[in-house]
Short mmCIF file of C-alpha atoms and ligand atoms in Angstrom, two decimals:
data_model
loop_
_atom_site.label_atom_id
_atom_site.label_comp_id
_atom_site.label_asym_id
_atom_site.label_seq_id
_atom_site.Cartn_x
_atom_site.Cartn_y
_atom_site.Cartn_z
CA MET A 14 117.80 90.17 145.60
CA ARG A 15 114.81 91.27 143.57
CA VAL A 16 115.32 94.40 141.50
CA GLU A 17 112.34 96.75 141.28
CA LEU A 18 112.06 97.58 137.57
CA GLY A 19 109.10 99.93 137.69
CA VAL A 20 109.50 103.58 136.73
CA GLU A 21 107.01 106.30 137.71
CA LEU A 22 107.05 109.02 135.11
CA PHE A 23 104.62 111.50 133.55
CA GLY A 24 102.05 110.54 136.17
CA ALA A 25 102.09 106.93 134.96
CA ALA A 26 103.63 103.65 136.07
CA PHE A 27 105.90 101.92 133.55
CA ARG A 28 106.46 98.26 134.45
CA ASN A 29 110.07 98.62 133.33
CA PRO A 30 112.10 101.27 131.49
CA VAL A 31 112.26 99.43 128.14
CA LEU A 32 110.06 100.56 125.25
CA LEU A 33 110.06 99.75 121.55
CA ALA A 34 111.07 102.72 119.40
CA ALA A 35 108.94 104.52 116.83
CA GLY A 36 109.00 102.95 113.40
CA THR A 37 110.11 99.54 114.60
CA CYS A 38 106.90 98.09 116.03
CA GLY A 39 104.11 99.51 113.85
CA PHE A 40 101.10 100.08 116.08
CA GLY A 41 101.79 97.08 118.31
CA ARG A 42 99.35 94.75 116.62
CA GLU A 43 101.89 93.89 113.93
CA LEU A 44 103.99 92.18 116.62
CA ASP A 45 101.18 90.51 118.48
CA GLY A 46 101.86 86.82 118.92
CA VAL A 47 105.58 87.28 118.21
CA VAL A 48 106.62 89.66 120.97
CA ARG A 49 105.34 89.63 124.55
CA LEU A 50 104.33 93.29 124.62
CA ASP A 51 103.06 92.74 128.16
CA ARG A 52 106.67 92.26 129.29
CA LEU A 53 107.74 95.70 128.07
CA GLY A 54 107.41 99.13 129.59
CA GLY A 55 105.72 100.37 126.45
CA ILE A 56 105.88 101.13 122.75
CA VAL A 57 106.04 104.17 120.52
CA THR A 58 103.99 103.90 117.33
CA LYS A 59 105.12 104.57 113.78
CA SER A 60 104.99 108.32 113.18
CA VAL A 61 101.51 109.45 112.19
CA THR A 62 100.86 112.24 109.68
CA LEU A 63 97.54 113.88 108.90
CA GLU A 64 97.02 112.11 105.58
CA PRO A 65 98.06 108.54 104.79
CA ARG A 66 101.53 108.29 103.24
CA VAL A 67 102.69 105.45 101.03
CA GLY A 68 106.35 106.13 101.83
CA ASN A 69 109.48 105.87 99.73
CA PRO A 70 110.35 103.37 96.99
CA SER A 71 111.94 100.10 98.05
CA PRO A 72 114.44 98.99 99.18
CA ARG A 73 113.70 100.91 102.36
CA VAL A 74 116.35 99.39 104.61
CA ALA A 75 119.90 98.18 104.04
CA GLU A 76 122.50 96.76 106.40
CA PHE A 77 126.11 97.74 106.83
CA PRO A 78 128.57 96.19 109.29
CA ALA A 79 127.81 98.55 112.19
CA GLY A 80 124.09 98.97 111.68
CA MET A 81 121.42 99.84 109.19
CA VAL A 82 120.25 102.69 106.99
CA ASN A 83 116.57 103.30 106.35
CA SER A 84 114.45 105.53 104.21
CA ILE A 85 110.87 104.55 104.91
CA GLY A 86 109.51 107.98 104.11
CA LEU A 87 106.92 108.14 106.88
CA ALA A 88 104.68 105.42 105.49
CA ASN A 89 101.61 105.39 107.74
CA PRO A 90 97.82 105.12 107.50
CA GLY A 91 97.10 108.73 108.52
CA ALA A 92 95.59 110.19 111.68
CA ARG A 93 91.95 109.34 111.03
CA ALA A 94 92.67 105.64 110.39
CA VAL A 95 94.90 105.49 113.46
CA LEU A 96 92.12 106.98 115.56
CA GLU A 97 89.45 104.65 114.23
CA GLU A 98 91.32 101.42 113.48
CA ARG A 99 94.52 101.32 115.54
CA LEU A 100 93.81 103.03 118.84
CA PRO A 101 90.92 100.73 119.83
CA TRP A 102 93.25 97.69 119.58
CA MET A 103 95.97 99.47 121.52
CA ARG A 104 93.51 100.48 124.20
CA GLU A 105 92.32 96.90 124.64
CA ASN A 106 95.61 95.07 124.30
CA LEU A 107 98.31 97.49 125.42
CA ALA A 108 97.06 100.33 127.61
CA GLY A 109 94.45 98.05 129.17
CA ARG A 110 97.21 95.64 130.19
CA GLY A 111 99.64 98.18 131.54
CA THR A 112 101.86 98.60 128.46
CA ARG A 113 102.29 102.33 127.92
CA VAL A 114 101.83 103.77 124.46
CA PHE A 115 103.18 106.97 122.98
CA VAL A 116 101.83 107.94 119.58
CA SER A 117 104.58 109.40 117.41
CA VAL A 118 103.45 112.46 115.46
CA ALA A 119 105.10 113.92 112.37
CA GLY A 120 104.27 116.60 109.83
CA HIS A 121 105.56 118.94 107.17
CA THR A 122 104.19 122.01 108.91
CA VAL A 123 103.34 123.17 112.41
CA ASP A 124 99.68 123.07 111.39
CA GLU A 125 99.99 119.41 110.43
CA TYR A 126 101.32 118.44 113.90
CA VAL A 127 98.49 120.44 115.45
CA ALA A 128 95.88 118.73 113.26
CA VAL A 129 97.23 115.23 114.00
CA VAL A 130 97.22 115.84 117.75
CA ARG A 131 93.76 117.38 117.58
CA THR A 132 92.47 114.31 115.70
CA LEU A 133 94.08 111.73 117.99
CA GLU A 134 93.38 113.54 121.23
CA ALA A 135 89.78 112.34 120.95
CA GLY A 136 90.97 108.72 121.17
CA GLU A 137 91.91 106.48 124.05
CA GLY A 138 94.50 103.79 124.46
CA PHE A 139 97.63 105.87 124.70
CA LEU A 140 99.46 107.80 127.35
CA GLY A 141 101.06 110.60 125.39
CA PHE A 142 102.59 111.92 122.20
CA GLU A 143 106.16 111.72 120.99
CA LEU A 144 106.62 114.63 118.60
CA ASN A 145 108.97 113.44 115.88
CA LEU A 146 110.87 116.62 115.12
CA SER A 147 113.82 114.83 113.61
CA CYS A 148 112.92 112.59 110.67
CA PRO A 149 115.95 112.61 108.37
CA ASN A 150 113.97 111.36 105.38
CA ASP A 151 111.60 114.24 104.87
CA ASP A 152 112.03 117.13 102.47
CA ARG A 153 110.92 119.94 104.75
CA MET A 154 113.14 123.04 104.47
CA GLY A 155 115.30 121.32 101.88
CA GLY A 156 115.91 118.35 104.16
CA LEU A 157 116.36 120.04 107.52
CA PRO A 158 114.21 118.59 110.26
CA PHE A 159 112.38 120.84 112.75
CA SER A 160 114.80 119.88 115.51
CA HIS A 161 117.63 121.76 113.79
CA ASP A 162 115.86 125.05 114.43
CA PRO A 163 114.96 126.12 117.99
CA GLU A 164 112.25 128.44 116.72
CA ALA A 165 110.60 125.59 114.76
CA VAL A 166 110.84 123.33 117.83
CA ALA A 167 109.13 126.01 119.92
CA GLN A 168 106.36 126.42 117.36
CA VAL A 169 105.54 122.72 117.13
CA VAL A 170 105.75 121.97 120.84
CA GLY A 171 103.93 125.17 121.77
CA GLY A 172 101.32 124.60 119.08
CA VAL A 173 100.28 121.19 120.39
CA ARG A 174 100.81 121.99 124.08
CA SER A 175 97.58 123.95 124.29
CA LEU A 176 95.61 121.01 122.82
CA THR A 177 96.49 118.26 125.26
CA ASP A 178 97.30 117.55 128.89
CA ARG A 179 98.95 114.27 127.91
CA PRO A 180 102.71 113.97 128.26
CA LEU A 181 104.59 115.41 125.29
CA LEU A 182 107.99 114.05 124.34
CA ALA A 183 110.09 115.95 121.82
CA LYS A 184 112.27 113.61 119.75
CA LEU A 185 115.48 115.32 118.74
CA ALA A 186 118.19 114.73 116.14
CA PRO A 187 121.78 113.86 117.01
CA ASN A 188 123.37 116.00 114.30
CA VAL A 189 122.92 119.52 115.59
CA ALA A 190 125.86 121.81 116.20
CA ASP A 191 124.60 122.61 119.69
CA LEU A 192 121.87 120.79 121.60
CA ALA A 193 121.43 123.59 124.13
CA PRO A 194 119.13 125.92 122.12
CA VAL A 195 116.81 123.10 120.97
CA VAL A 196 116.62 121.57 124.44
CA ARG A 197 115.80 124.99 125.89
CA ALA A 198 113.22 125.66 123.15
CA ALA A 199 111.45 122.34 123.74
CA GLU A 200 111.41 122.82 127.50
CA GLU A 201 110.21 126.41 127.40
CA ALA A 202 107.44 125.52 124.93
CA GLY A 203 106.10 122.92 127.34
CA ALA A 204 107.64 119.53 126.50
CA ASP A 205 107.41 117.05 129.38
CA GLY A 206 110.41 115.03 128.25
CA LEU A 207 112.95 114.60 125.47
CA THR A 208 113.69 111.54 123.35
CA LEU A 209 117.28 111.37 122.12
CA VAL A 210 118.13 110.45 119.38
CA ASN A 211 116.63 109.90 115.95
CA THR A 212 118.78 108.36 113.22
CA LEU A 213 121.80 110.13 111.80
CA PRO A 214 121.77 111.02 108.07
CA GLY A 215 123.87 108.64 105.99
CA LEU A 216 124.31 107.18 102.54
CA ALA A 217 125.19 103.59 101.73
CA LEU A 218 126.14 103.08 98.08
CA ASP A 219 125.95 100.05 95.86
CA ARG A 220 129.54 100.02 94.60
CA SER A 221 128.79 98.48 91.24
CA SER A 222 125.82 100.63 90.23
CA ALA A 223 127.06 103.75 92.08
CA ARG A 224 123.51 104.23 93.33
CA SER A 225 122.12 104.31 96.85
CA LEU A 226 121.25 100.94 98.35
CA LEU A 227 117.95 102.60 99.29
CA GLY A 228 115.18 103.51 96.87
CA GLY A 229 114.80 106.87 98.61
CA GLY A 230 118.46 107.88 98.25
CA PRO A 231 120.14 108.83 101.53
CA GLY A 232 118.69 107.51 104.76
CA GLY A 233 118.97 107.40 108.54
CA VAL A 234 121.76 105.45 110.25
CA SER A 235 120.76 103.32 113.23
CA GLY A 236 122.11 100.36 115.16
CA PRO A 237 125.37 99.92 117.08
CA ALA A 238 127.12 102.77 115.20
CA LEU A 239 124.58 105.19 116.67
CA ARG A 240 124.95 104.12 120.30
CA PRO A 241 127.82 106.32 121.53
CA ILE A 242 126.30 109.25 119.66
CA GLY A 243 122.94 108.75 121.38
CA ILE A 244 124.55 108.26 124.77
CA GLU A 245 126.56 111.45 124.38
CA ALA A 246 123.39 113.34 123.44
CA VAL A 247 121.55 112.04 126.52
CA TRP A 248 124.54 112.79 128.71
CA LYS A 249 124.76 116.34 127.30
CA ALA A 250 121.00 116.90 127.60
CA ARG A 251 121.17 115.85 131.25
CA THR A 252 123.54 118.75 131.88
CA LEU A 253 121.11 121.14 130.19
CA THR A 254 117.72 120.27 131.66
CA ASP A 255 115.93 118.42 134.45
CA LEU A 256 113.27 117.12 132.04
CA PRO A 257 112.99 113.31 131.94
CA LEU A 258 115.04 111.85 129.08
CA VAL A 259 114.29 108.83 126.90
CA GLY A 260 117.39 107.26 125.36
CA VAL A 261 117.37 105.53 121.98
CA GLY A 262 120.03 104.55 119.47
CA GLY A 263 121.87 101.27 119.10
CA ILE A 264 120.58 99.44 122.17
CA ALA A 265 120.86 95.68 121.63
CA ALA A 266 121.66 94.39 125.13
CA GLY A 267 121.03 95.15 128.77
CA GLY A 268 124.44 96.76 129.14
CA ASP A 269 123.67 99.15 126.28
CA ALA A 270 120.44 100.17 127.99
CA ALA A 271 122.32 100.62 131.26
CA GLU A 272 124.73 103.05 129.58
CA TYR A 273 121.81 105.25 128.53
CA LEU A 274 120.39 105.15 132.04
CA LEU A 275 123.76 106.03 133.55
CA ALA A 276 124.04 108.95 131.11
CA GLY A 277 120.74 110.29 132.42
CA ALA A 278 117.85 108.52 130.70
CA SER A 279 114.81 107.42 132.71
CA LEU A 280 113.45 105.24 129.90
CA VAL A 281 115.07 103.62 126.86
CA GLN A 282 113.80 102.46 123.49
CA ILE A 283 114.90 99.53 121.35
CA GLY A 284 114.83 100.04 117.61
CA THR A 285 117.07 98.35 115.09
CA ALA A 286 117.86 95.35 117.32
CA SER A 287 114.20 94.30 116.97
CA PHE A 288 114.76 93.68 113.25
CA TRP A 289 117.29 90.91 113.81
CA ASP A 290 115.91 89.78 117.17
CA PRO A 291 112.20 90.58 117.45
CA ARG A 292 112.26 89.64 121.13
CA SER A 293 115.24 91.85 121.95
CA GLY A 294 113.06 94.15 124.07
CA GLU A 295 112.21 91.38 126.49
CA ARG A 296 115.80 90.14 126.45
CA VAL A 297 117.09 93.62 127.28
CA VAL A 298 114.67 93.78 130.23
CA ASN A 299 116.04 90.47 131.54
CA GLU A 300 119.68 91.43 130.99
CA LEU A 301 119.15 94.79 132.64
CA THR A 302 117.61 93.06 135.65
CA THR A 303 120.58 90.71 135.95
CA LEU A 304 123.01 93.61 135.58
CA ALA A 305 121.29 95.72 138.24
CA GLY A 306 121.02 92.72 140.57
CA GLY A 307 124.73 92.05 140.10
CA ARG A 308 125.45 95.60 141.21
CA GLY A 309 123.31 95.06 144.31
CA LEU A 310 120.72 97.64 143.26
CA GLY A 311 117.22 97.47 144.71
CA ARG A 312 115.69 99.68 142.00
CA ILE A 313 116.55 100.16 138.34
CA THR A 314 116.02 103.90 138.78
CA GLU A 315 119.22 104.03 140.83
CA LEU A 316 121.17 103.77 137.57
CA THR A 317 119.68 106.93 136.10
CA GLY A 318 122.16 109.78 135.92
CA ALA A 319 124.93 107.98 137.83
CA ALA A 320 127.46 109.17 135.24
CA HIS A 321 126.92 112.71 136.53
CA ALA A 322 127.46 111.98 140.22
O1 LIG B 428 109.97 107.07 108.05
C1 LIG B 428 111.21 107.25 108.04
O2 LIG B 428 111.88 107.16 107.00
C2 LIG B 428 111.94 107.60 109.26
C3 LIG B 428 111.46 108.44 110.25
BR1 LIG B 428 109.73 109.18 110.21
C4 LIG B 428 112.28 108.82 111.34
O3 LIG B 428 111.92 109.58 112.24
N1 LIG B 428 113.53 108.28 111.38
C5 LIG B 428 113.98 107.45 110.44
O4 LIG B 428 115.14 107.00 110.52
N2 LIG B 428 113.17 107.10 109.38
#
């Protein structure tokens, strides 16, 4: 039996629920010719700040047995270059071919998020914004991301809400004492959906030099170690809100994606798995299809939220 993979969300049709996560696929073009982006539901760009950022010293990524740590430090070309040089390609090659694009937005201040969204809003080639409120490698408030503070979440989401009718996703951190206040703040300020989760702060040391394996010091933990943490966050968020949820963290196979859907996600994102298997997004789509077919499902959307039934 054929499984219908399409997902209707945010007033748009996604060909399937599998997207590539922010920071793991550049602006799409970087993967052109390697990955069949036209087989995926969509991508989320590298987080864009107002000014270009060179990022942190290398090494920027390091492996450990259950995943990876990174400290990229928000390296990106800045909003103006994204508007003028990246969005036209995405419009032609992604949006124009039915691959949905979210532009990830980051900043040190509320005003910076507002300025980035104002700059990019003039462009075409993307569906919506994913507000990255949860970068672990930024020095705002002595290292605390916006998503640790409901008031800061409300200010960023509310600040950009008045500038755009496009869908707004708020990307949250896994390491908050209580998700409820930040979920409520994002929803009340006008977020259309939540992305859970960003990486978890961690430190991998070189045992001989007693220094971090990463040039930037501590970093963000991703990969298989993050999966149950992300799934729990999605599951918890589902009990707190009816907003659509996007699950990310440690997905490397169709079954992993299915767990996020069962926990309550409508879409999922692949991140770290792309580094060791650039075509993992397409593979996850195929495995998810086989899994849903094996369960006799007609539509992939039937998986969403089943853990709460
Ligand atoms: O650029 C980074 O170092 C980075 C970002 Br913006 C983020 O949101 N999450 C992450 O693990 N790394």
